[in-house]
């Protein structure tokens, strides 16, 4: 149990285009999902917390108009990188928290999406 | 200063060796502590939670020293499959996980 999927697993796009990444909890409901970004040889950095039915909470320094988050259902959150530029190239990972589990803080991670912007 | 600091390594050890990783955190309000394992180009996976009393899971032992704000991970009888990056992670009691940059371990035959 507690499987999180992401789609696509990798994407290459031209500068200026928008890219949508999906994060799904496959066997549990997730009222809260998290989006992280990881640059090479760096740690995972939380970008935003996605809440089902309400607005996402963004970390300091993350542009909400550039990284659009939609959490339309209890099993799906999407991250759209708008007008992507080469500096947005990174490994984007989502995670979800199953609040029905005893270990309240445990987050289950998706396999990640590698974005390359040319 | 980073909130969670780790020696990036790499630690190159032979099979069967015992290796220890250390981690320090700066926020005394941190409440939960974890070690995650991340393979190259993969997502992190929870290895174990860390408790003040210390805890063991097979060949892995984790320790927490709240007074020193220090966390450790000991791996005994290293296997080739242990080669990965080990991430020290803290939580302040909110949803937010703070990740260290990781310590890379390479186990050789």
CSV table of C-alpha atoms in Angstrom, one decimal, chain B:
chain,number,residue,atom,x,y,z
B,1,UNK,CA,24.0,27.8,7.7
B,2,UNK,CA,21.9,25.0,6.5
B,3,UNK,CA,19.2,23.7,8.9
B,4,UNK,CA,20.4,20.1,8.5
B,5,UNK,CA,24.0,19.4,7.8
B,6,UNK,CA,25.6,16.2,6.6
B,7,UNK,CA,29.1,15.3,5.4
B,8,UNK,CA,28.5,14.7,1.6
B,9,UNK,CA,31.1,11.9,1.5
B,10,UNK,CA,31.6,9.8,-0.5
B,11,UNK,CA,32.3,7.1,2.0
B,12,UNK,CA,34.0,4.2,0.1
B,13,UNK,CA,33.9,1.0,2.2
B,14,UNK,CA,34.5,-2.7,1.5
B,15,UNK,CA,31.7,-5.2,1.8
B,16,UNK,CA,31.3,-6.3,5.4
B,17,UNK,CA,32.6,-3.0,6.9
B,18,UNK,CA,30.8,-0.9,9.5
B,19,UNK,CA,30.2,2.7,8.5
B,20,UNK,CA,28.6,5.6,10.5
B,21,UNK,CA,27.1,8.8,9.2
B,22,UNK,CA,26.4,11.9,11.3
B,23,UNK,CA,24.0,14.7,10.9
B,24,UNK,CA,23.4,17.9,12.9
B,25,UNK,CA,20.4,20.1,12.9
B,26,UNK,CA,20.1,23.7,14.0
B,27,UNK,CA,16.5,24.1,15.0
B,28,UNK,CA,15.9,23.0,18.6
B,29,UNK,CA,12.2,22.9,17.9
B,30,UNK,CA,12.6,19.9,15.6
B,31,UNK,CA,10.4,17.0,16.8
B,32,UNK,CA,10.7,14.1,14.4
B,33,UNK,CA,13.8,12.7,12.8
B,34,UNK,CA,14.3,10.2,10.0
B,35,UNK,CA,16.9,8.6,7.7
B,36,UNK,CA,15.9,8.2,4.1
B,37,UNK,CA,17.8,6.4,1.4
B,38,UNK,CA,17.9,7.8,-2.1
B,39,UNK,CA,19.3,5.9,-5.1
B,40,UNK,CA,20.6,7.8,-8.1
B,41,UNK,CA,17.8,9.5,-10.0
B,42,UNK,CA,15.2,7.9,-7.8
B,43,UNK,CA,12.8,9.2,-5.1
B,44,UNK,CA,13.9,9.0,-1.4
B,45,UNK,CA,12.6,6.1,0.6
B,46,UNK,CA,12.1,6.0,4.3
B,47,UNK,CA,14.8,3.9,5.9
B,48,UNK,CA,13.9,4.4,9.5
B,49,UNK,CA,12.6,6.9,12.1
B,50,UNK,CA,15.0,8.0,14.8
B,51,UNK,CA,14.1,8.0,18.5
B,52,UNK,CA,15.9,9.4,21.5
B,53,UNK,CA,16.2,5.9,23.0
B,54,UNK,CA,18.0,4.7,19.8
B,55,UNK,CA,16.5,2.2,17.5
B,56,UNK,CA,17.7,-0.7,15.4
B,57,UNK,CA,16.4,-2.4,12.3
B,58,UNK,CA,18.5,-5.3,11.3
B,59,UNK,CA,21.9,-4.0,10.3
B,60,UNK,CA,20.9,-0.4,10.8
B,61,UNK,CA,21.1,1.5,14.1
B,62,UNK,CA,20.0,5.1,14.5
B,63,UNK,CA,20.7,7.4,17.4
B,64,UNK,CA,19.4,10.8,18.4
B,65,UNK,CA,21.1,13.2,20.8
B,66,UNK,CA,18.7,16.1,21.4
B,67,UNK,CA,21.0,18.0,23.7
B,68,UNK,CA,23.7,18.1,21.0
B,69,UNK,CA,21.2,18.2,18.1
B,70,UNK,CA,23.0,15.3,16.5
B,71,UNK,CA,21.7,12.2,14.7
B,72,UNK,CA,23.6,9.2,13.6
B,73,UNK,CA,23.2,6.1,11.4
B,74,UNK,CA,25.3,3.0,11.8
B,75,UNK,CA,25.4,0.3,9.1
B,76,UNK,CA,26.9,-3.0,10.0
B,77,UNK,CA,28.1,-5.7,7.6
B,78,UNK,CA,27.8,-3.4,4.6
B,79,UNK,CA,26.3,-4.9,1.4
B,80,UNK,CA,26.9,-3.8,-2.2
B,81,UNK,CA,23.2,-3.0,-2.3
B,82,UNK,CA,23.6,-0.5,0.5
B,83,UNK,CA,25.4,1.9,-2.0
B,84,UNK,CA,23.1,5.0,-2.1
B,85,UNK,CA,22.8,8.4,-0.7
B,86,UNK,CA,21.5,8.6,2.9
B,87,UNK,CA,19.4,11.6,3.7
B,88,UNK,CA,19.0,13.0,7.2
B,89,UNK,CA,15.6,14.5,7.6
B,90,UNK,CA,13.9,16.5,10.4
B,91,UNK,CA,10.4,17.7,11.0
B,92,UNK,CA,9.4,20.6,13.3
B,93,UNK,CA,6.1,19.1,14.0
B,94,UNK,CA,4.5,20.6,11.0
B,95,UNK,CA,4.1,19.0,7.6
B,96,UNK,CA,7.4,20.4,6.5
B,97,UNK,CA,10.3,17.9,6.1
B,98,UNK,CA,13.8,19.5,6.0
B,99,UNK,CA,16.3,17.4,4.1
B,100,UNK,CA,20.0,17.3,4.4
B,101,UNK,CA,22.0,17.2,1.2
B,102,UNK,CA,22.8,13.5,1.9
B,103,UNK,CA,25.9,11.4,2.5
B,104,UNK,CA,26.9,9.2,-0.4
B,105,UNK,CA,28.0,5.6,0.4
B,106,UNK,CA,29.7,3.4,-2.1
B,107,UNK,CA,30.3,-0.2,-1.0
B,108,UNK,CA,32.9,-2.1,-3.1
B,109,UNK,CA,33.5,-5.9,-3.4
